[in-house]
Amino acid sequence: MRIKENMKTKTEKDVEKTKDLKVLLDEKRVFKPSEEFTEQTNVKKWMDKHGIKSYDELLEKAKDLEWFWGTVANEVVEWFEPYNKVLDWNPPWVKWYIGAKYNIVHDALDKHVKTWRKNKVAYIFEGEPGDVRKLTYWDLYVEVNKLANALKSFGVCKGDRVGIYLPMIPELPIAMLACAKIGAIHSVVFSGFSATAFRERLNDCEAKVAITCDGFYRRGKVIPLKSMADDALREAPTVKHMIVYKRMTAGSELVPWNEERDHWWHEITKDQPRTCETEILDANDILYTSGTTGKPKGVIHAHGGYAVGTAHTLRWVFDLKPEDIWWCAADIGWVTGHSYIVYGPLILGVTSIIYEGAPDYPNPERWWSIIERYGVTVFYTSPTSIRLAMRFGEEWVKKHDLSSLRLLGSVGEPINPEAWIWYYTHIGGKRCQIMDTWWQTESGTFCISPLPITPLKPGSATKPLPGFTADVYDEDGNPIQNRGGNLVQPTPWPGMLRGLYKAPERFKEIYWSKYPNIYLAGDVARKDDDNYFWIQGRADGVLNTAGHRIGNSEVESALVSHEKVAEAAVIGEPHEVKGESILAFVVLKKGVEPNDELRSELREHVGKEIGKIARPDKIKFVTDVPKTRSGKIMRRVIRAKVLGLPVGDIATLSNPEAVEEIDKAI
Ligand code: WTA
């Protein structure tokens, strides 16, 4: 594997480490959870209650989807009015908990303020400069109600869309919950995305209101988010109001202001009532839309099923209990944060950490210091972050006492066994099982993942959770074993997407057209002899850099939108930290001279079009890129060349000589 090669050891110490790794991998390939630990877990207690003796029996029993999802739903959520049917499955259309009256905010906030949890801390927020705020469930409830009332005063009603462009500050969940409370639909745009990306999404969902902040802190600098939002709103005609939270500790007065459209958050909420009626919705009403790629793809999730799915999977996979301090270190702008920083944890009533800044600011001990200072018990991050931490070295980790941790998690991309072992050894002190959770924006919740009772194999997300199914199909739709194929999910689950916003045909085409009535995940995977799943990455067309999904074609079209570019081909290249890095082959227009200056200009151009994360790591100038006769760029061929693999059949190419061009460029 390329990633392994890249991790070649350099010093004697590293050679020793590699030996340790071999011992761990070869001799203890399967990591069994300790019985003492297992006995105490939420899932084990549930099994005891239902007379279920083993993990396998649990998986078997949960195949009765209506029984399983009906039972767990009533344990994690409170309906205003109960459902009369668990599931209505008419592929690709699905409805869960039919007839139920519901609102997710009832479970996330309203129910808690009537119990002892009223004074429990919901969020511990740490800003990058070191400022700390602790918000109890009551604090959150009041803030949400005030903002919800302010939104109503702007005429936001049930079904209206609100675009949210905020960094990792408590106001982001507050804004989401305020929308959900009044039945409005939120579309959160990652604060690392560009103004163009924000604008496209606002226009795609025809947002009435936008919510942002003046600026925020990242790597010691201020990111001027309000100016970026202004830029986005220049061509977003449906947005009539913009609410601006004052995050900056100095300089807010210098922020450009549009008197008619802009409103300071603190001013419009100041005199609002502390209570706000929670809109009684249908369990299948839309909660939010989101997408991972530069081009908007509004993945729809509904209140009821999504609430059950997030809360239930979180209580089982990460075994959350009232005393836990949970830290999901993802950004709320992505689905991981939506599901497992906002909705899941709040429904369960746990205390979560929100950290604003970079993991290595001011130095690489920041994360470990947060774990120690707040006594984090369950920690969830991405393989990219783990590899970054490995690179900085365990010296930084050792400065802190991480003994509060009891479980760890990984998400966003396949975790290579080296990173798994490092995480297990240095962060988890060889005590903590690692929950490698496979899922997607579309799935809303974990789908393939171990439970704390599952024997683990480093690098495998293990098996579908109880109540989920998955398989690997060949091109003809036959299930296959021990060979790479297309990952599919044959049965529905409560958190699954309900469609794409305003694009039912596209929804059918992307996910349901390859195999009739079967959900196609878009990943390549392999099932081993024990039916453990090994995810190998995205099928052609999407690359995964630092845990972010970016369409190759989006980066290509951003490049081509530059006046000096004629054509571009983009591929993902294995990268030791980010999983994949972005490599672009660019054909310039006639007469344009390739040089380093242009190279950086193009990188910045993509940054502006999509966001910094999509900037190509490398740009190679070529005179042609391989194409089929119909003009489709053959990324497969380019990738094979770059990786030194056989290029396969190139008979269909219209310009086989372009392959030589690629060869020369690499
Ligand atoms: C990849 C993030 C391997 C996969 C929750 C998927 C993973 C895409 C894992 C979804 C994992 C996510 N092992 N690959 N544990 N988790 N992926 O929509 O390719 O941002 O299709 O959702 O990330 O990315 P998304």
XYZ file of C-alpha atoms in Angstrom, residues 42-492:
451
model
C -25.427 0.441 27.342
C -25.725 -2.148 24.601
C -24.989 -5.069 26.929
C -27.607 -3.882 29.404
C -30.123 -3.641 26.587
C -29.288 -7.160 25.456
C -29.763 -8.470 28.984
C -33.154 -6.791 29.164
C -34.220 -8.450 25.928
C -32.691 -11.844 26.753
C -30.113 -11.580 23.947
C -26.969 -13.567 24.665
C -24.422 -12.581 22.037
C -23.394 -9.938 19.510
C -24.347 -12.292 16.668
C -27.751 -12.934 18.170
C -28.272 -9.193 18.506
C -27.456 -8.656 14.821
C -29.865 -11.442 13.910
C -32.742 -10.187 16.069
C -32.367 -6.634 14.779
C -33.119 -7.834 11.258
C -36.730 -7.373 12.238
C -36.487 -3.694 11.406
C -39.930 -2.659 12.608
C -39.486 -4.348 15.956
C -35.968 -3.067 16.461
C -36.437 0.547 15.373
C -39.825 0.722 17.040
C -38.352 -0.429 20.342
C -35.304 1.833 20.354
C -37.269 4.880 19.169
C -39.451 4.827 22.243
C -36.340 4.661 24.424
C -34.581 7.715 23.021
C -37.248 10.199 21.909
C -40.514 11.631 23.215
C -43.207 12.110 20.585
C -45.925 14.725 20.881
C -48.178 12.102 19.370
C -47.056 8.514 18.780
C -46.605 6.975 15.344
C -49.023 4.425 13.983
C -46.506 2.662 11.745
C -42.744 2.314 12.080
C -41.749 2.128 8.431
C -43.120 2.872 5.021
C -40.600 1.627 2.465
C -41.272 2.210 -1.164
C -37.757 2.434 -2.585
C -36.212 4.899 -3.063
C -38.772 6.712 -0.921
C -38.849 6.053 2.771
C -40.814 7.329 5.730
C -40.209 6.458 9.352
C -42.575 6.762 12.303
C -45.578 7.584 10.212
C -48.236 9.670 11.869
C -46.010 10.815 14.725
C -46.089 14.456 15.736
C -42.645 15.595 16.682
C -39.924 18.217 16.849
C -36.279 17.290 17.452
C -35.785 20.374 19.646
C -38.240 18.991 22.160
C -35.787 16.164 22.813
C -32.645 18.248 22.448
C -33.700 20.995 24.858
C -37.282 21.342 26.041
C -37.486 18.004 27.836
C -34.196 18.572 29.699
C -35.113 21.878 31.286
C -37.917 20.104 33.128
C -35.440 17.720 34.783
C -32.218 17.814 36.826
C -30.405 18.355 33.535
C -31.584 21.949 33.502
C -28.339 22.969 35.218
C -26.138 20.430 33.524
C -23.507 21.791 31.175
C -24.460 21.053 27.571
C -21.410 22.641 25.951
C -17.977 23.527 27.207
C -16.649 25.950 24.638
C -13.000 26.831 24.323
C -12.031 29.564 21.888
C -8.704 29.427 20.160
C -7.376 32.417 22.124
C -8.222 30.483 25.319
C -11.568 32.019 26.307
C -13.946 29.506 27.904
C -17.736 29.478 28.144
C -19.923 26.825 29.704
C -23.547 26.710 28.654
C -26.059 24.680 30.622
C -29.134 23.137 29.032
C -31.106 26.046 30.454
C -28.701 28.623 28.980
C -28.941 26.957 25.620
C -32.717 26.744 25.840
C -33.018 30.469 26.545
C -30.585 31.471 23.786
C -32.357 29.262 21.280
C -35.779 30.638 22.209
C -34.618 34.225 21.892
C -33.086 33.676 18.501
C -36.114 31.680 17.350
C -38.335 34.624 18.307
C -36.032 36.989 16.431
C -36.224 34.788 13.340
C -39.998 34.836 13.576
C -39.899 38.616 13.753
C -38.188 38.533 10.349
C -41.059 36.488 9.007
C -39.309 33.129 9.050
C -41.984 30.425 9.136
C -42.237 26.667 9.029
C -40.560 25.321 5.880
C -38.517 28.498 5.195
C -34.790 28.077 4.669
C -32.025 29.739 6.649
C -28.375 29.668 5.552
C -25.884 29.433 8.407
C -22.217 30.344 7.965
C -20.603 30.143 11.382
C -17.414 28.729 12.871
C -17.100 26.368 15.825
C -18.774 28.539 18.448
C -21.891 27.684 20.517
C -23.932 30.066 18.390
C -23.770 27.565 15.551
C -25.811 24.899 17.385
C -27.976 27.675 18.818
C -28.768 28.916 15.303
C -29.530 25.405 14.060
C -31.817 24.652 16.990
C -33.588 28.006 16.692
C -34.468 27.154 13.085
C -35.584 23.643 13.929
C -37.679 24.886 16.831
C -39.888 26.955 14.537
C -39.878 24.343 11.792
C -37.509 26.257 9.503
C -34.944 24.295 7.489
C -31.278 25.041 8.106
C -28.514 24.709 5.590
C -25.166 25.016 7.336
C -22.156 25.915 5.248
C -18.726 25.018 6.606
C -16.948 28.228 7.662
C -13.860 27.086 5.754
C -15.836 27.256 2.531
C -15.556 30.269 0.274
C -18.026 33.081 -0.283
C -18.874 31.512 -3.648
C -19.756 28.196 -2.032
C -21.940 29.971 0.531
C -23.672 31.941 -2.210
C -24.390 28.833 -4.274
C -26.007 27.150 -1.314
C -28.050 30.175 -0.321
C -29.353 30.354 -3.864
C -29.881 26.630 -4.129
C -32.181 26.579 -1.115
C -33.540 30.110 -1.629
C -32.714 31.166 1.897
C -34.664 34.009 3.466
C -32.166 34.749 6.208
C -28.414 34.233 6.589
C -26.616 33.912 9.922
C -22.902 34.594 10.342
C -20.405 36.309 12.667
C -18.001 39.222 12.374
C -14.885 37.070 12.399
C -13.286 34.158 14.223
C -9.930 32.864 15.301
C -7.915 30.325 13.400
C -4.191 29.716 13.853
C -3.834 32.993 15.674
C -5.403 35.010 12.874
C -8.839 36.535 12.464
C -10.890 35.102 9.618
C -13.187 37.923 8.393
C -16.315 35.847 7.934
C -18.740 38.764 7.714
C -16.868 40.231 4.729
C -17.004 36.841 3.036
C -20.714 36.577 3.769
C -21.195 40.084 2.315
C -19.502 38.902 -0.809
C -21.816 35.877 -0.971
C -24.917 37.995 -0.437
C -24.080 40.302 -3.295
C -25.787 37.821 -5.588
C -28.181 36.028 -3.283
C -31.423 37.914 -3.913
C -33.690 35.806 -1.702
C -31.783 36.719 1.481
C -33.468 39.691 3.064
C -31.770 39.701 6.468
C -28.384 38.783 7.810
C -27.872 38.149 11.515
C -24.306 38.751 12.694
C -22.958 37.364 15.938
C -20.196 39.381 17.549
C -17.411 36.905 18.124
C -14.378 39.143 17.777
C -13.044 40.634 20.968
C -11.875 43.765 19.152
C -12.438 45.463 15.840
C -16.143 44.621 15.324
C -16.894 48.285 14.708
C -14.782 48.129 11.561
C -16.895 45.408 9.996
C -18.732 46.666 6.878
C -22.427 47.117 7.532
C -25.583 47.261 5.448
C -28.113 49.089 7.625
C -31.126 47.657 5.901
C -30.076 44.056 5.850
C -27.638 43.434 8.702
C -28.566 42.956 12.367
C -26.340 42.310 15.356
C -27.399 39.079 17.016
C -27.141 40.575 20.526
C -29.342 43.502 19.596
C -32.176 41.597 17.981
C -32.303 38.963 20.712
C -31.921 41.268 23.724
C -35.591 41.976 24.297
C -37.039 38.749 22.956
C -39.054 36.542 25.336
C -37.199 33.660 26.973
C -39.778 31.186 25.797
C -40.829 30.195 22.322
C -43.389 27.625 21.345
C -41.861 24.544 19.741
C -43.579 23.991 16.413
C -45.472 20.707 16.333
C -44.354 19.000 13.145
C -44.842 15.767 11.333
C -42.025 13.292 12.079
C -41.238 13.357 8.368
C -40.989 17.136 8.014
C -37.623 18.359 6.793
C -35.060 19.270 9.446
C -32.086 20.269 7.362
C -30.282 19.977 4.086
C -26.553 19.642 3.662
C -23.955 18.509 1.205
C -20.288 17.754 1.342
C -19.160 18.952 -2.015
C -18.494 22.361 -3.496
C -21.546 22.160 -5.720
C -24.637 22.170 -3.574
C -26.325 18.847 -3.140
C -29.094 19.294 -0.634
C -29.281 16.025 1.242
C -32.616 16.014 3.076
C -33.073 14.737 6.609
C -36.347 14.697 8.539
C -37.024 15.315 12.233
C -38.213 11.931 13.498
C -36.006 9.270 11.935
C -32.896 11.399 12.173
C -33.474 12.042 15.880
C -33.912 8.354 16.650
C -30.943 7.416 14.467
C -28.433 9.878 15.891
C -29.362 9.438 19.539
C -29.587 5.671 19.399
C -26.351 5.058 17.489
C -24.485 7.439 19.791
C -25.703 5.823 23.003
C -24.697 2.376 21.727
C -21.508 2.963 19.754
C -19.929 5.477 22.126
C -21.784 4.155 25.138
C -22.574 7.640 26.431
C -23.734 7.898 30.038
C -24.852 10.942 32.051
C -21.374 11.460 33.543
C -19.473 11.389 30.257
C -17.592 14.301 28.724
C -17.931 13.744 25.011
C -15.687 15.317 22.431
C -16.412 14.907 18.764
C -13.624 17.011 17.278
C -15.247 17.414 13.853
C -16.602 20.704 12.526
C -20.330 21.302 12.916
C -20.345 22.466 9.294
C -20.128 18.817 8.252
C -22.560 16.037 8.957
C -20.410 14.569 11.722
C -20.903 17.716 13.741
C -24.615 17.993 12.921
C -25.298 14.476 14.107
C -22.766 14.024 16.881
C -22.068 17.482 18.308
C -25.534 18.944 17.974
C -28.474 16.574 17.750
C -27.335 13.181 19.082
C -25.539 14.427 22.209
C -28.229 16.957 23.103
C -31.005 14.391 22.806
C -29.023 12.147 25.148
C -28.362 15.091 27.485
C -24.595 14.725 27.608
C -21.870 17.341 28.054
C -19.864 18.036 24.895
C -16.741 19.997 24.085
C -16.670 22.588 21.313
C -13.226 23.870 20.402
C -12.912 26.736 17.975
C -9.414 26.494 16.632
C -6.680 24.461 15.045
C -5.456 21.264 16.751
C -1.854 22.453 16.748
C -2.361 26.013 17.903
C -0.322 27.378 19.606
C 1.417 24.002 19.576
C 0.580 20.315 19.066
C -0.384 19.681 22.679
C -3.596 21.717 22.440
C -5.940 18.763 21.954
C -4.339 16.627 24.627
C -4.440 19.534 27.000
C -8.183 19.925 26.361
C -8.745 16.236 27.072
C -6.869 16.500 30.356
C -8.337 19.812 31.525
C -11.980 18.861 30.968
C -11.602 15.159 31.695
C -12.861 14.023 28.294
C -14.021 10.420 28.518
C -14.921 9.645 24.908
C -13.035 11.173 21.998
C -13.933 10.987 18.306
C -11.792 12.303 15.446
C -10.522 11.537 11.952
C -7.591 9.432 10.728
C -6.092 12.594 9.193
C -5.898 14.218 12.605
C -4.451 11.082 14.109
C -1.772 10.921 11.426
C -0.999 14.577 11.993
C -0.599 13.909 15.711
C 1.650 10.927 14.912
C 3.796 13.186 12.842
C 4.175 15.702 15.659
C 5.166 12.802 17.883
C 4.001 11.314 21.156
C 6.163 13.741 23.178
C 3.256 16.187 22.985
C 0.779 13.589 24.127
C 2.907 12.474 27.049
C 2.771 15.923 28.591
C -0.830 15.236 29.533
C -2.737 12.772 31.632
C -5.271 11.159 29.316
C -6.439 8.530 31.767
C -9.999 9.914 31.766
C -10.519 8.438 28.290
C -12.442 5.177 28.033
C -13.434 4.945 24.361
C -12.100 6.362 21.109
C -13.557 6.832 17.653
C -12.539 7.432 14.064
C -14.465 8.704 11.049
C -14.203 10.204 7.595
C -11.840 7.874 5.757
C -10.296 4.458 6.144
C -7.924 4.365 9.093
C -4.658 2.684 8.201
C -3.561 0.070 10.758
C -0.441 2.069 11.722
C -2.539 5.056 12.720
C -5.009 2.756 14.483
C -2.259 1.220 16.607
C -0.740 4.604 17.392
C -4.130 5.951 18.464
C -4.803 2.852 20.534
C -1.385 2.904 22.170
C -0.620 6.567 22.742
C -4.015 8.181 23.116
C -5.996 5.278 24.480
C -3.213 3.849 26.670
C -4.113 0.394 25.263
C -7.285 0.558 27.382
C -9.718 2.092 24.954
C -11.453 0.279 22.125
C -11.573 2.228 18.860
C -14.941 2.663 17.190
C -14.201 3.050 13.481
C -17.540 4.364 12.234
C -18.361 4.250 8.542
C -21.144 6.515 7.372
C -21.932 9.480 5.130
C -23.768 12.774 4.897
C -26.502 10.769 3.202
C -26.774 8.189 5.951
C -27.073 10.765 8.747
C -25.821 8.282 11.329
C -23.206 5.560 11.793
C -24.064 2.507 9.668
C -21.095 0.165 9.658
C -19.380 0.363 13.001
C -18.319 -1.741 15.924
C -20.094 -1.552 19.257
C -17.980 -1.600 22.413
C -18.700 -5.346 22.563
C -17.377 -6.048 19.051
C -13.998 -7.736 18.519
C -11.949 -5.274 16.447
C -9.594 -5.625 13.532
C -7.466 -2.508 13.047
C -8.429 -0.861 9.769
C -11.866 -2.456 9.477
C -15.098 -0.666 10.387
C -16.264 -4.208 11.313
C -19.956 -4.965 10.603
C -23.208 -3.126 9.982
C -24.739 -2.057 13.277
C -27.847 -3.875 14.513
C -30.778 -2.617 12.431
C -28.586 -1.950 9.381
C -27.486 -4.136 6.508
C -24.671 -3.709 4.016
C -23.099 -5.757 1.288
C -20.500 -5.639 -1.459
C -21.749 -6.189 -5.011
C -19.954 -6.793 -8.266
C -20.932 -4.865 -11.391
C -23.842 -7.250 -12.044
C -25.254 -6.943 -8.570
C -23.983 -10.245 -7.163
C -22.772 -10.206 -3.565
C -19.029 -10.873 -3.433
C -16.609 -11.913 -0.731
C -12.924 -11.088 -0.400
C -12.886 -8.911 -3.463
C -13.331 -5.187 -3.877
C -16.742 -4.098 -5.129
C -19.483 -1.547 -4.640
C -20.689 -0.954 -1.110
C -24.489 -1.113 -0.911
C -27.127 -0.885 1.796
C -30.073 -3.108 0.942
C -32.404 -2.103 3.780
C -33.540 1.331 5.007
